[in-house]
Structures are given as C-alpha cells and as structure tokens.
Amino acid sequence: MSELRRGYLFGLGAYVLWGFFPLYIKLLRPAGPIEILAHRVVWSVVFVALVLAVQRNWGFLRALARRPKALGAITVAAALIGVNWGTYIYGVNSDRVVETALGYFINPLVVILLGVTVLRERLRRAQWLALGIGGLAVAVLTVDYGRLPYIALTLALTFGSYSLVKKRLGFPAAQGLFVESAVLALPALAYLGWLGWRADSTFGHVSTGHTALLVFAGAATAIPLLLFAGAANRLPLTGLGILQYSAPIIQLGCGLLIFHEPMPPARLAGFALVWVALIVFTVDGVRHARRSSKAALLGATPEPAAVTGR
C-alpha cells in the first residue's frame, strides 16, 4: 500500500471516529458534562503516557522545560481545547448535536478570519466571498434559533484558535496531547475528588460498563488524534482539507437521523449557506494549490538553452 493511500485511510479513520463521537458521549450519561470532561482529561494523560512509554519518547520534556514561552503557549492551547471539549460535550448532552456539527462546518471560515485579524494575512476575493456568505449564514441561523448559535461559534472559535497556537508550536500529536492534558489534569482531578467527596460521582457507582466507558475516554480522545497525525504527515493540505468535512457531515447525520433533532426550513437555509461558503472556499483552495504547484514546477525547470544563429 502506498503512503498516500495509507494517509487517506488514516485521515478517513480519524474523521469518521470524530463524526460518530456523539454516540459515545451519549453513552456516558448520567455523568454530567464537566465530569465527562474531567475523565477525558485524566484518562488521556494515562493513555498517552503509555504510548510514550512504549516509544521511549520522554526526552521532549527536558527540552520543553527550558522553553518557558513554549510552556506558556501550551497552557493557552490546553485552556482552548478544554473549553472546546467541554462545550462539545455540553452540546451533545443537551441534544444540540446539529449545532455542534455547524461549529465544525464553519471552523475553516473562522480560521480564515483569524488569519486576517491575527496573522495579518491578505485574502483572495473568493476567500472574502466565502467569509461574507458564512456571515450571512450565521445571521440566518441566529434568526432561526432566536439567539446566536453560541455552541457552534464557541466550538469554531476555540478550535480555530487552538489550531493557530498548535501551528506555531509545531509539537507532534502524542507529545502535544500529553502536555496539554497534563496541564488540565490537576483541576480535573480536583473536580473529580470534590464530586467523590460529595458522593455525586458516577464513576464506579452506576455500572461496570459505565465505569469502563469513562476510562475509555482517554483512548477515544487520543486514537483519532494519532490517526490524524499520521494522515497529516502523508497527505497534501488540499486532500486533508477536503476530508475534514466528513466529520461534521456524520455528526449532522447523527443529530438528524439517530437523535431526531429538528431541522426547520430556516435552519436548513442557514446550513445551505454555510455549505455554499465551504464550496467556494474549497474550490478556491484547490485552484490556488494547483497554481502554486505549477508555478513551483516551472520555476524548478531549467530554461532551454538559446539557439544562436550565424
């Protein structure tokens, strides 16, 4: 099997697992969102520590300890992904899976917006058009919901900002997840201890299956991320960008077909506008990548020698 095909399999595996993640979150009831988040953090540390132990890959901690700015950036990344995870769990358990899917649909548009506002990047016309259509979609959905779709916007903003911080850090997936989870582990353990002291913890008190599912949260978090890292190392950015839409499509399907959440006409119109914006964004990205590759190829091709006449 070629590395490219293996990359697509890894990427599809990651996004399919992320797409069906609402089914897993629903199984964790009656645990509340914060308890689920705390277990996700703690067991992620344990699972990734085991992975790193097998790989004998602990040298990065010594190097990281000598980089206080990197530690600060990791703390920011940990806070962002913690808010993202908590919002996602809350959205799923409050029967708003469709809105969580919307958050990951509009995430690419938020990344563009962050590029303009934070990195001072210049956008192409098609990117401005995609942003404009996306803004109109949020306005339509706000009218439909009677409020801002705050779950979707929080998911998109936190994950977009998290991606920006991670891009600057350049940490491998397993190492990054371990350190980020370790930053969140102390407050997570404190919260779980407080729940236990109040006799409100569901861990070990509902059923053996429920306890096992909470423990599995670490693997459920880490495995798709490691698959994604394997895909990112093998696929061109355009291929990875197109694959990313499979996760919210599956989440949307879960919300509509499995959990029977409503999709009134106005909401469908808002989603349709988001999809139009994503089509504009994706087509422009593919064209730009092809033009860049062609320009690079032409630049690398030596010019033919001139023919001189007598």
PDB file of C-alpha atoms in Angstrom:
ATOM      1  CA  MET A   1       0.000   0.000   0.000  1.00  0.00           C
ATOM      2  CA  SER A   2       1.343   3.426  -0.956  1.00  0.00           C
ATOM      3  CA  GLU A   3       1.990   6.090   1.672  1.00  0.00           C
ATOM      4  CA  LEU A   4      -0.600   8.341   0.033  1.00  0.00           C
ATOM      5  CA  ARG A   5      -3.314   5.696   0.269  1.00  0.00           C
ATOM      6  CA  ARG A   6      -2.299   4.938   3.848  1.00  0.00           C
ATOM      7  CA  GLY A   7      -2.571   8.645   4.601  1.00  0.00           C
ATOM      8  CA  TYR A   8      -6.121   8.793   3.241  1.00  0.00           C
ATOM      9  CA  LEU A   9      -7.077   5.731   5.316  1.00  0.00           C
ATOM     10  CA  PHE A  10      -5.622   7.313   8.471  1.00  0.00           C
ATOM     11  CA  GLY A  11      -7.375  10.604   7.755  1.00  0.00           C
ATOM     12  CA  LEU A  12     -10.716   8.991   6.989  1.00  0.00           C
ATOM     13  CA  GLY A  13     -10.419   6.851  10.113  1.00  0.00           C
ATOM     14  CA  ALA A  14      -9.789   9.925  12.282  1.00  0.00           C
ATOM     15  CA  TYR A  15     -12.675  11.935  10.863  1.00  0.00           C
ATOM     16  CA  VAL A  16     -15.122   9.010  10.940  1.00  0.00           C
ATOM     17  CA  LEU A  17     -14.319   8.412  14.617  1.00  0.00           C
ATOM     18  CA  TRP A  18     -14.780  12.124  15.344  1.00  0.00           C
ATOM     19  CA  GLY A  19     -18.017  12.080  13.377  1.00  0.00           C
ATOM     20  CA  PHE A  20     -19.548   9.301  15.456  1.00  0.00           C
ATOM     21  CA  PHE A  21     -18.222  10.703  18.752  1.00  0.00           C
ATOM     22  CA  PRO A  22     -21.707  11.990  19.794  1.00  0.00           C
ATOM     23  CA  LEU A  23     -22.853   8.356  20.062  1.00  0.00           C
ATOM     24  CA  TYR A  24     -20.099   7.700  22.582  1.00  0.00           C
ATOM     25  CA  ILE A  25     -20.804  10.875  24.568  1.00  0.00           C
ATOM     26  CA  LYS A  26     -24.480   9.929  24.879  1.00  0.00           C
ATOM     27  CA  LEU A  27     -23.463   6.573  26.381  1.00  0.00           C
ATOM     28  CA  LEU A  28     -21.723   8.365  29.266  1.00  0.00           C
ATOM     29  CA  ARG A  29     -24.958   9.586  30.809  1.00  0.00           C
ATOM     30  CA  PRO A  30     -25.858  10.107  33.662  1.00  0.00           C
ATOM     31  CA  ALA A  31     -22.408  11.694  34.112  1.00  0.00           C
ATOM     32  CA  GLY A  32     -22.585  15.465  33.650  1.00  0.00           C
ATOM     33  CA  PRO A  33     -20.559  17.390  31.049  1.00  0.00           C
ATOM     34  CA  ILE A  34     -17.867  18.578  33.476  1.00  0.00           C
ATOM     35  CA  GLU A  35     -17.419  15.107  34.962  1.00  0.00           C
ATOM     36  CA  ILE A  36     -17.083  13.634  31.464  1.00  0.00           C
ATOM     37  CA  LEU A  37     -14.574  16.358  30.561  1.00  0.00           C
ATOM     38  CA  ALA A  38     -12.537  15.678  33.707  1.00  0.00           C
ATOM     39  CA  HIS A  39     -12.387  11.957  32.964  1.00  0.00           C
ATOM     40  CA  ARG A  40     -11.471  12.680  29.348  1.00  0.00           C
ATOM     41  CA  VAL A  41      -8.528  14.789  30.523  1.00  0.00           C
ATOM     42  CA  VAL A  42      -7.274  12.374  33.199  1.00  0.00           C
ATOM     43  CA  TRP A  43      -7.513   9.225  31.120  1.00  0.00           C
ATOM     44  CA  SER A  44      -5.956  10.975  28.120  1.00  0.00           C
ATOM     45  CA  VAL A  45      -2.866  11.615  30.246  1.00  0.00           C
ATOM     46  CA  VAL A  46      -2.753   7.945  31.258  1.00  0.00           C
ATOM     47  CA  PHE A  47      -3.281   6.587  27.729  1.00  0.00           C
ATOM     48  CA  VAL A  48      -0.774   8.884  26.014  1.00  0.00           C
ATOM     49  CA  ALA A  49       1.772   8.263  28.799  1.00  0.00           C
ATOM     50  CA  LEU A  50       1.542   4.555  27.985  1.00  0.00           C
ATOM     51  CA  VAL A  51       2.049   5.303  24.267  1.00  0.00           C
ATOM     52  CA  LEU A  52       5.088   7.459  25.014  1.00  0.00           C
ATOM     53  CA  ALA A  53       6.463   4.823  27.393  1.00  0.00           C
ATOM     54  CA  VAL A  54       6.254   2.177  24.673  1.00  0.00           C
ATOM     55  CA  GLN A  55       8.005   4.569  22.277  1.00  0.00           C
ATOM     56  CA  ARG A  56      10.534   5.537  24.993  1.00  0.00           C
ATOM     57  CA  ASN A  57       9.958   9.106  23.967  1.00  0.00           C
ATOM     58  CA  TRP A  58      10.332  11.297  27.068  1.00  0.00           C
ATOM     59  CA  GLY A  59      13.288  13.448  26.044  1.00  0.00           C
ATOM     60  CA  PHE A  60      10.987  16.221  24.809  1.00  0.00           C
ATOM     61  CA  LEU A  61      10.021  17.064  28.415  1.00  0.00           C
ATOM     62  CA  ARG A  62      13.575  18.145  29.286  1.00  0.00           C
ATOM     63  CA  ALA A  63      13.769  20.309  26.176  1.00  0.00           C
ATOM     64  CA  LEU A  64      10.341  21.774  26.889  1.00  0.00           C
ATOM     65  CA  ALA A  65      11.305  22.689  30.464  1.00  0.00           C
ATOM     66  CA  ARG A  66      13.957  25.034  29.026  1.00  0.00           C
ATOM     67  CA  ARG A  67      11.375  26.868  26.872  1.00  0.00           C
ATOM     68  CA  PRO A  68       9.144  28.978  29.140  1.00  0.00           C
ATOM     69  CA  LYS A  69       7.438  30.680  26.181  1.00  0.00           C
ATOM     70  CA  ALA A  70       6.506  27.293  24.743  1.00  0.00           C
ATOM     71  CA  LEU A  71       5.140  26.229  28.128  1.00  0.00           C
ATOM     72  CA  GLY A  72       3.020  29.365  28.198  1.00  0.00           C
ATOM     73  CA  ALA A  73       1.716  28.673  24.697  1.00  0.00           C
ATOM     74  CA  ILE A  74       0.898  25.067  25.644  1.00  0.00           C
ATOM     75  CA  THR A  75      -1.048  26.342  28.662  1.00  0.00           C
ATOM     76  CA  VAL A  76      -3.078  28.593  26.349  1.00  0.00           C
ATOM     77  CA  ALA A  77      -3.634  25.660  23.967  1.00  0.00           C
ATOM     78  CA  ALA A  78      -4.735  23.473  26.879  1.00  0.00           C
ATOM     79  CA  ALA A  79      -7.259  26.080  28.026  1.00  0.00           C
ATOM     80  CA  LEU A  80      -8.651  26.427  24.498  1.00  0.00           C
ATOM     81  CA  ILE A  81      -9.021  22.695  23.893  1.00  0.00           C
ATOM     82  CA  GLY A  82     -10.513  22.269  27.379  1.00  0.00           C
ATOM     83  CA  VAL A  83     -13.217  24.832  26.598  1.00  0.00           C
ATOM     84  CA  ASN A  84     -13.729  23.198  23.196  1.00  0.00           C
ATOM     85  CA  TRP A  85     -14.142  19.712  24.671  1.00  0.00           C
ATOM     86  CA  GLY A  86     -16.433  20.957  27.439  1.00  0.00           C
ATOM     87  CA  THR A  87     -18.637  22.896  25.009  1.00  0.00           C
ATOM     88  CA  TYR A  88     -18.859  19.901  22.684  1.00  0.00           C
ATOM     89  CA  ILE A  89     -19.871  17.543  25.492  1.00  0.00           C
ATOM     90  CA  TYR A  90     -22.439  20.050  26.743  1.00  0.00           C
ATOM     91  CA  GLY A  91     -23.845  20.471  23.220  1.00  0.00           C
ATOM     92  CA  VAL A  92     -24.221  16.728  22.677  1.00  0.00           C
ATOM     93  CA  ASN A  93     -25.782  16.060  26.076  1.00  0.00           C
ATOM     94  CA  SER A  94     -28.193  18.979  25.721  1.00  0.00           C
ATOM     95  CA  ASP A  95     -29.490  17.496  22.442  1.00  0.00           C
ATOM     96  CA  ARG A  96     -27.783  20.033  20.159  1.00  0.00           C
ATOM     97  CA  VAL A  97     -25.698  17.691  18.044  1.00  0.00           C
ATOM     98  CA  VAL A  98     -26.784  19.544  14.897  1.00  0.00           C
ATOM     99  CA  GLU A  99     -25.399  22.782  16.324  1.00  0.00           C
ATOM    100  CA  THR A 100     -22.092  21.113  17.219  1.00  0.00           C
ATOM    101  CA  ALA A 101     -21.862  19.932  13.603  1.00  0.00           C
ATOM    102  CA  LEU A 102     -22.424  23.520  12.485  1.00  0.00           C
ATOM    103  CA  GLY A 103     -19.442  24.594  14.610  1.00  0.00           C
ATOM    104  CA  TYR A 104     -17.089  22.301  12.735  1.00  0.00           C
ATOM    105  CA  PHE A 105     -18.592  23.252   9.376  1.00  0.00           C
ATOM    106  CA  ILE A 106     -17.801  26.940   9.976  1.00  0.00           C
ATOM    107  CA  ASN A 107     -14.400  26.246  11.545  1.00  0.00           C
ATOM    108  CA  PRO A 108     -12.487  26.710   8.221  1.00  0.00           C
ATOM    109  CA  LEU A 109     -14.119  30.121   7.808  1.00  0.00           C
ATOM    110  CA  VAL A 110     -13.092  31.087  11.343  1.00  0.00           C
ATOM    111  CA  VAL A 111      -9.513  30.020  10.547  1.00  0.00           C
ATOM    112  CA  ILE A 112      -9.574  32.417   7.567  1.00  0.00           C
ATOM    113  CA  LEU A 113     -10.864  35.188   9.840  1.00  0.00           C
ATOM    114  CA  LEU A 114      -8.094  34.509  12.359  1.00  0.00           C
ATOM    115  CA  GLY A 115      -5.559  34.657   9.549  1.00  0.00           C
ATOM    116  CA  VAL A 116      -6.732  38.170   8.698  1.00  0.00           C
ATOM    117  CA  THR A 117      -7.096  39.504  12.248  1.00  0.00           C
ATOM    118  CA  VAL A 118      -4.164  37.795  13.976  1.00  0.00           C
ATOM    119  CA  LEU A 119      -1.638  36.965  11.262  1.00  0.00           C
ATOM    120  CA  ARG A 120      -2.491  39.980   9.051  1.00  0.00           C
ATOM    121  CA  GLU A 121      -2.841  37.745   6.013  1.00  0.00           C
ATOM    122  CA  ARG A 122      -4.252  39.088   2.747  1.00  0.00           C
ATOM    123  CA  LEU A 123      -7.266  37.221   1.429  1.00  0.00           C
ATOM    124  CA  ARG A 124      -8.137  36.404  -2.128  1.00  0.00           C
ATOM    125  CA  ARG A 125     -11.508  37.529  -3.495  1.00  0.00           C
ATOM    126  CA  ALA A 126     -13.014  34.058  -3.224  1.00  0.00           C
ATOM    127  CA  GLN A 127     -11.997  33.871   0.436  1.00  0.00           C
ATOM    128  CA  TRP A 128     -13.698  37.207   1.144  1.00  0.00           C
ATOM    129  CA  LEU A 129     -16.787  35.887  -0.660  1.00  0.00           C
ATOM    130  CA  ALA A 130     -16.766  32.707   1.468  1.00  0.00           C
ATOM    131  CA  LEU A 131     -16.490  34.797   4.647  1.00  0.00           C
ATOM    132  CA  GLY A 132     -19.380  37.019   3.545  1.00  0.00           C
ATOM    133  CA  ILE A 133     -21.626  34.026   2.797  1.00  0.00           C
ATOM    134  CA  GLY A 134     -20.630  32.482   6.127  1.00  0.00           C
ATOM    135  CA  GLY A 135     -21.546  35.686   7.972  1.00  0.00           C
ATOM    136  CA  LEU A 136     -24.943  35.712   6.231  1.00  0.00           C
ATOM    137  CA  ALA A 137     -25.447  32.084   7.276  1.00  0.00           C
ATOM    138  CA  VAL A 138     -24.798  32.933  10.942  1.00  0.00           C
ATOM    139  CA  ALA A 139     -27.317  35.790  10.677  1.00  0.00           C
ATOM    140  CA  VAL A 140     -29.985  33.450   9.223  1.00  0.00           C
ATOM    141  CA  LEU A 141     -29.320  30.836  11.909  1.00  0.00           C
ATOM    142  CA  THR A 142     -29.466  33.494  14.637  1.00  0.00           C
ATOM    143  CA  VAL A 143     -32.960  34.458  13.468  1.00  0.00           C
ATOM    144  CA  ASP A 144     -33.982  30.789  13.344  1.00  0.00           C
ATOM    145  CA  TYR A 145     -32.631  29.925  16.812  1.00  0.00           C
ATOM    146  CA  GLY A 146     -33.789  33.217  18.326  1.00  0.00           C
ATOM    147  CA  ARG A 147     -30.238  33.626  19.645  1.00  0.00           C
ATOM    148  CA  LEU A 148     -26.675  33.430  18.418  1.00  0.00           C
ATOM    149  CA  PRO A 149     -25.675  29.798  17.763  1.00  0.00           C
ATOM    150  CA  TYR A 150     -23.226  30.159  20.639  1.00  0.00           C
ATOM    151  CA  ILE A 151     -22.314  26.473  20.880  1.00  0.00           C
ATOM    152  CA  ALA A 152     -21.320  26.389  17.210  1.00  0.00           C
ATOM    153  CA  LEU A 153     -19.450  29.705  17.430  1.00  0.00           C
ATOM    154  CA  THR A 154     -17.615  28.683  20.617  1.00  0.00           C
ATOM    155  CA  LEU A 155     -16.538  25.383  19.052  1.00  0.00           C
ATOM    156  CA  ALA A 156     -15.343  27.099  15.884  1.00  0.00           C
ATOM    157  CA  LEU A 157     -13.519  29.940  17.672  1.00  0.00           C
ATOM    158  CA  THR A 158     -11.808  27.754  20.281  1.00  0.00           C
ATOM    159  CA  PHE A 159     -10.722  25.079  17.805  1.00  0.00           C
ATOM    160  CA  GLY A 160      -9.587  27.668  15.272  1.00  0.00           C
ATOM    161  CA  SER A 161      -7.550  29.480  17.931  1.00  0.00           C
ATOM    162  CA  TYR A 162      -6.208  26.155  19.213  1.00  0.00           C
ATOM    163  CA  SER A 163      -5.102  25.239  15.684  1.00  0.00           C
ATOM    164  CA  LEU A 164      -3.331  28.579  15.361  1.00  0.00           C
ATOM    165  CA  VAL A 165      -1.406  28.083  18.624  1.00  0.00           C
ATOM    166  CA  LYS A 166      -0.556  24.478  17.712  1.00  0.00           C
ATOM    167  CA  LYS A 167       0.691  25.530  14.274  1.00  0.00           C
ATOM    168  CA  ARG A 168       3.150  27.922  15.892  1.00  0.00           C
ATOM    169  CA  LEU A 169       4.304  25.332  18.440  1.00  0.00           C
ATOM    170  CA  GLY A 170       4.833  22.541  15.905  1.00  0.00           C
ATOM    171  CA  PHE A 171       4.537  19.789  18.541  1.00  0.00           C
ATOM    172  CA  PRO A 172       3.953  16.137  17.483  1.00  0.00           C
ATOM    173  CA  ALA A 173       0.418  14.903  18.227  1.00  0.00           C
ATOM    174  CA  ALA A 174       1.124  12.498  21.109  1.00  0.00           C
ATOM    175  CA  GLN A 175       3.554  14.826  22.867  1.00  0.00           C
ATOM    176  CA  GLY A 176       1.240  17.797  22.483  1.00  0.00           C
ATOM    177  CA  LEU A 177      -1.814  15.929  23.778  1.00  0.00           C
ATOM    178  CA  PHE A 178       0.150  14.598  26.765  1.00  0.00           C
ATOM    179  CA  VAL A 179       1.392  18.029  27.866  1.00  0.00           C
ATOM    180  CA  GLU A 180      -1.957  19.750  27.236  1.00  0.00           C
ATOM    181  CA  SER A 181      -3.843  17.078  29.165  1.00  0.00           C
ATOM    182  CA  ALA A 182      -1.247  17.199  31.946  1.00  0.00           C
ATOM    183  CA  VAL A 183      -1.834  20.961  32.293  1.00  0.00           C
ATOM    184  CA  LEU A 184      -5.563  20.300  32.740  1.00  0.00           C
ATOM    185  CA  ALA A 185      -5.125  17.165  34.859  1.00  0.00           C
ATOM    186  CA  LEU A 186      -4.720  18.871  38.255  1.00  0.00           C
ATOM    187  CA  PRO A 187      -8.011  20.836  38.119  1.00  0.00           C
ATOM    188  CA  ALA A 188      -9.691  17.767  36.592  1.00  0.00           C
ATOM    189  CA  LEU A 189      -8.521  15.540  39.456  1.00  0.00           C
ATOM    190  CA  ALA A 190      -9.543  18.189  41.976  1.00  0.00           C
ATOM    191  CA  TYR A 191     -13.038  18.306  40.480  1.00  0.00           C
ATOM    192  CA  LEU A 192     -13.363  14.508  40.466  1.00  0.00           C
ATOM    193  CA  GLY A 193     -12.183  14.414  44.083  1.00  0.00           C
ATOM    194  CA  TRP A 194     -14.774  17.042  45.009  1.00  0.00           C
ATOM    195  CA  LEU A 195     -17.503  15.009  43.269  1.00  0.00           C
ATOM    196  CA  GLY A 196     -16.425  11.918  45.172  1.00  0.00           C
ATOM    197  CA  TRP A 197     -16.401  13.807  48.487  1.00  0.00           C
ATOM    198  CA  ARG A 198     -19.973  14.972  47.806  1.00  0.00           C
ATOM    199  CA  ALA A 199     -20.990  11.444  46.740  1.00  0.00           C
ATOM    200  CA  ASP A 200     -22.086  12.867  43.365  1.00  0.00           C
ATOM    201  CA  SER A 201     -19.590  10.964  41.228  1.00  0.00           C
ATOM    202  CA  THR A 202     -20.984   8.426  38.773  1.00  0.00           C
ATOM    203  CA  PHE A 203     -17.585   6.690  38.425  1.00  0.00           C
ATOM    204  CA  GLY A 204     -17.887   3.237  39.990  1.00  0.00           C
ATOM    205  CA  HIS A 205     -21.465   3.872  41.129  1.00  0.00           C
ATOM    206  CA  VAL A 206     -23.621   3.324  38.017  1.00  0.00           C
ATOM    207  CA  SER A 207     -22.391   0.119  36.408  1.00  0.00           C
ATOM    208  CA  THR A 208     -19.203  -1.644  35.386  1.00  0.00           C
ATOM    209  CA  GLY A 209     -19.903  -0.754  31.770  1.00  0.00           C
ATOM    210  CA  HIS A 210     -20.341   2.928  32.592  1.00  0.00           C
ATOM    211  CA  THR A 211     -17.064   2.986  34.528  1.00  0.00           C
ATOM    212  CA  ALA A 212     -15.258   1.247  31.650  1.00  0.00           C
ATOM    213  CA  LEU A 213     -16.671   3.784  29.174  1.00  0.00           C
ATOM    214  CA  LEU A 214     -15.373   6.678  31.284  1.00  0.00           C
ATOM    215  CA  VAL A 215     -11.915   5.077  31.411  1.00  0.00           C
ATOM    216  CA  PHE A 216     -12.043   4.558  27.628  1.00  0.00           C
ATOM    217  CA  ALA A 217     -12.392   8.335  27.182  1.00  0.00           C
ATOM    218  CA  GLY A 218      -8.604   8.617  27.096  1.00  0.00           C
ATOM    219  CA  ALA A 219      -8.233   6.200  24.194  1.00  0.00           C
ATOM    220  CA  ALA A 220     -11.275   7.693  22.440  1.00  0.00           C
ATOM    221  CA  THR A 221      -9.571  11.078  22.577  1.00  0.00           C
ATOM    222  CA  ALA A 222      -6.064  10.004  21.610  1.00  0.00           C
ATOM    223  CA  ILE A 223      -6.631   7.415  18.871  1.00  0.00           C
ATOM    224  CA  PRO A 224      -8.302   9.757  16.317  1.00  0.00           C
ATOM    225  CA  LEU A 225      -5.673  12.407  17.025  1.00  0.00           C
ATOM    226  CA  LEU A 226      -2.832   9.957  16.373  1.00  0.00           C
ATOM    227  CA  LEU A 227      -4.545   8.794  13.168  1.00  0.00           C
ATOM    228  CA  PHE A 228      -4.886  12.424  12.113  1.00  0.00           C
ATOM    229  CA  ALA A 229      -1.175  12.993  12.746  1.00  0.00           C
ATOM    230  CA  GLY A 230      -0.383  10.008  10.536  1.00  0.00           C
ATOM    231  CA  ALA A 231      -2.588  11.449   7.796  1.00  0.00           C
ATOM    232  CA  ALA A 232      -1.132  14.951   8.074  1.00  0.00           C
ATOM    233  CA  ASN A 233       2.369  13.564   7.523  1.00  0.00           C
ATOM    234  CA  ARG A 234       1.353  11.797   4.301  1.00  0.00           C
ATOM    235  CA  LEU A 235      -1.332  13.903   2.607  1.00  0.00           C
ATOM    236  CA  PRO A 236      -1.246  17.198   0.753  1.00  0.00           C
ATOM    237  CA  LEU A 237      -3.060  20.005   2.562  1.00  0.00           C
ATOM    238  CA  THR A 238      -5.863  20.084  -0.029  1.00  0.00           C
ATOM    239  CA  GLY A 239      -6.606  16.388   0.482  1.00  0.00           C
ATOM    240  CA  LEU A 240      -6.678  16.802   4.234  1.00  0.00           C
ATOM    241  CA  GLY A 241      -8.857  19.893   3.915  1.00  0.00           C
ATOM    242  CA  ILE A 242     -11.494  18.061   1.891  1.00  0.00           C
ATOM    243  CA  LEU A 243     -11.503  15.095   4.285  1.00  0.00           C
ATOM    244  CA  GLN A 244     -12.227  17.366   7.259  1.00  0.00           C
ATOM    245  CA  TYR A 245     -15.841  17.879   6.149  1.00  0.00           C
ATOM    246  CA  SER A 246     -16.642  14.191   6.676  1.00  0.00           C
ATOM    247  CA  ALA A 247     -16.727  14.570  10.481  1.00  0.00           C
ATOM    248  CA  PRO A 248     -19.419  17.295  10.694  1.00  0.00           C
ATOM    249  CA  ILE A 249     -21.410  15.564   7.921  1.00  0.00           C
ATOM    250  CA  ILE A 250     -21.523  12.399  10.049  1.00  0.00           C
ATOM    251  CA  GLN A 251     -22.326  14.449  13.175  1.00  0.00           C
ATOM    252  CA  LEU A 252     -25.166  16.148  11.323  1.00  0.00           C
ATOM    253  CA  GLY A 253     -26.445  12.746  10.242  1.00  0.00           C
ATOM    254  CA  CYS A 254     -26.328  11.524  13.847  1.00  0.00           C
ATOM    255  CA  GLY A 255     -28.272  14.565  15.014  1.00  0.00           C
ATOM    256  CA  LEU A 256     -30.976  14.264  12.354  1.00  0.00           C
ATOM    257  CA  LEU A 257     -31.296  10.512  11.777  1.00  0.00           C
ATOM    258  CA  ILE A 258     -30.393   8.977  15.142  1.00  0.00           C
ATOM    259  CA  PHE A 259     -31.306  11.643  17.706  1.00  0.00           C
ATOM    260  CA  HIS A 260     -34.146  13.123  15.608  1.00  0.00           C
ATOM    261  CA  GLU A 261     -33.240  16.747  16.238  1.00  0.00           C
ATOM    262  CA  PRO A 262     -35.350  19.297  14.313  1.00  0.00           C
ATOM    263  CA  MET A 263     -34.235  20.926  11.061  1.00  0.00           C
ATOM    264  CA  PRO A 264     -36.834  23.588  10.162  1.00  0.00           C
ATOM    265  CA  PRO A 265     -36.631  25.279   6.729  1.00  0.00           C
ATOM    266  CA  ALA A 266     -34.898  28.429   8.028  1.00  0.00           C
ATOM    267  CA  ARG A 267     -32.206  26.350   9.732  1.00  0.00           C
ATOM    268  CA  LEU A 268     -31.739  24.285   6.599  1.00  0.00           C
ATOM    269  CA  ALA A 269     -31.311  27.521   4.632  1.00  0.00           C
ATOM    270  CA  GLY A 270     -28.613  28.635   7.087  1.00  0.00           C
ATOM    271  CA  PHE A 271     -26.773  25.330   6.726  1.00  0.00           C
ATOM    272  CA  ALA A 272     -27.117  25.555   2.927  1.00  0.00           C
ATOM    273  CA  LEU A 273     -25.407  28.969   3.001  1.00  0.00           C
ATOM    274  CA  VAL A 274     -22.594  27.509   5.104  1.00  0.00           C
ATOM    275  CA  TRP A 275     -22.147  24.710   2.553  1.00  0.00           C
ATOM    276  CA  VAL A 276     -22.057  27.216  -0.306  1.00  0.00           C
ATOM    277  CA  ALA A 277     -19.358  29.168   1.552  1.00  0.00           C
ATOM    278  CA  LEU A 278     -17.369  25.970   2.077  1.00  0.00           C
ATOM    279  CA  ILE A 279     -17.668  25.039  -1.612  1.00  0.00           C
ATOM    280  CA  VAL A 280     -16.341  28.479  -2.602  1.00  0.00           C
ATOM    281  CA  PHE A 281     -13.547  28.163  -0.018  1.00  0.00           C
ATOM    282  CA  THR A 282     -12.583  24.619  -1.059  1.00  0.00           C
ATOM    283  CA  VAL A 283     -12.649  25.231  -4.819  1.00  0.00           C
ATOM    284  CA  ASP A 284     -10.530  28.358  -4.371  1.00  0.00           C
ATOM    285  CA  GLY A 285      -8.085  26.460  -2.157  1.00  0.00           C
ATOM    286  CA  VAL A 286      -7.703  23.624  -4.661  1.00  0.00           C
ATOM    287  CA  ARG A 287      -7.184  26.035  -7.558  1.00  0.00           C
ATOM    288  CA  HIS A 288      -4.657  28.077  -5.605  1.00  0.00           C
ATOM    289  CA  ALA A 289      -2.744  24.928  -4.608  1.00  0.00           C
ATOM    290  CA  ARG A 290      -2.626  23.751  -8.220  1.00  0.00           C
ATOM    291  CA  ARG A 291      -1.411  27.139  -9.438  1.00  0.00           C
ATOM    292  CA  SER A 292       1.260  27.227  -6.721  1.00  0.00           C
ATOM    293  CA  SER A 293       2.429  23.708  -7.580  1.00  0.00           C
ATOM    294  CA  LYS A 294       2.542  24.547 -11.281  1.00  0.00           C
ATOM    295  CA  ALA A 295       4.488  27.763 -10.614  1.00  0.00           C
ATOM    296  CA  ALA A 296       6.949  25.894  -8.413  1.00  0.00           C
ATOM    297  CA  LEU A 297       7.387  23.218 -11.070  1.00  0.00           C
ATOM    298  CA  LEU A 298       8.013  25.780 -13.788  1.00  0.00           C
ATOM    299  CA  GLY A 299      10.433  27.620 -11.552  1.00  0.00           C
ATOM    300  CA  ALA A 300      12.370  24.412 -10.957  1.00  0.00           C
ATOM    301  CA  THR A 301      12.532  23.519 -14.673  1.00  0.00           C
ATOM    302  CA  PRO A 302      15.700  24.843 -16.324  1.00  0.00           C
ATOM    303  CA  GLU A 303      15.109  27.067 -19.308  1.00  0.00           C
ATOM    304  CA  PRO A 304      16.171  25.599 -22.658  1.00  0.00           C
ATOM    305  CA  ALA A 305      19.456  26.865 -23.985  1.00  0.00           C
ATOM    306  CA  ALA A 306      19.146  29.670 -26.514  1.00  0.00           C
ATOM    307  CA  VAL A 307      19.889  28.763 -30.133  1.00  0.00           C
ATOM    308  CA  THR A 308      22.300  31.216 -31.673  1.00  0.00           C
ATOM    309  CA  GLY A 309      22.340  31.777 -35.437  1.00  0.00           C
ATOM    310  CA  ARG A 310      25.210  32.888 -37.684  1.00  0.00           C
TER     311      ARG A 310
END
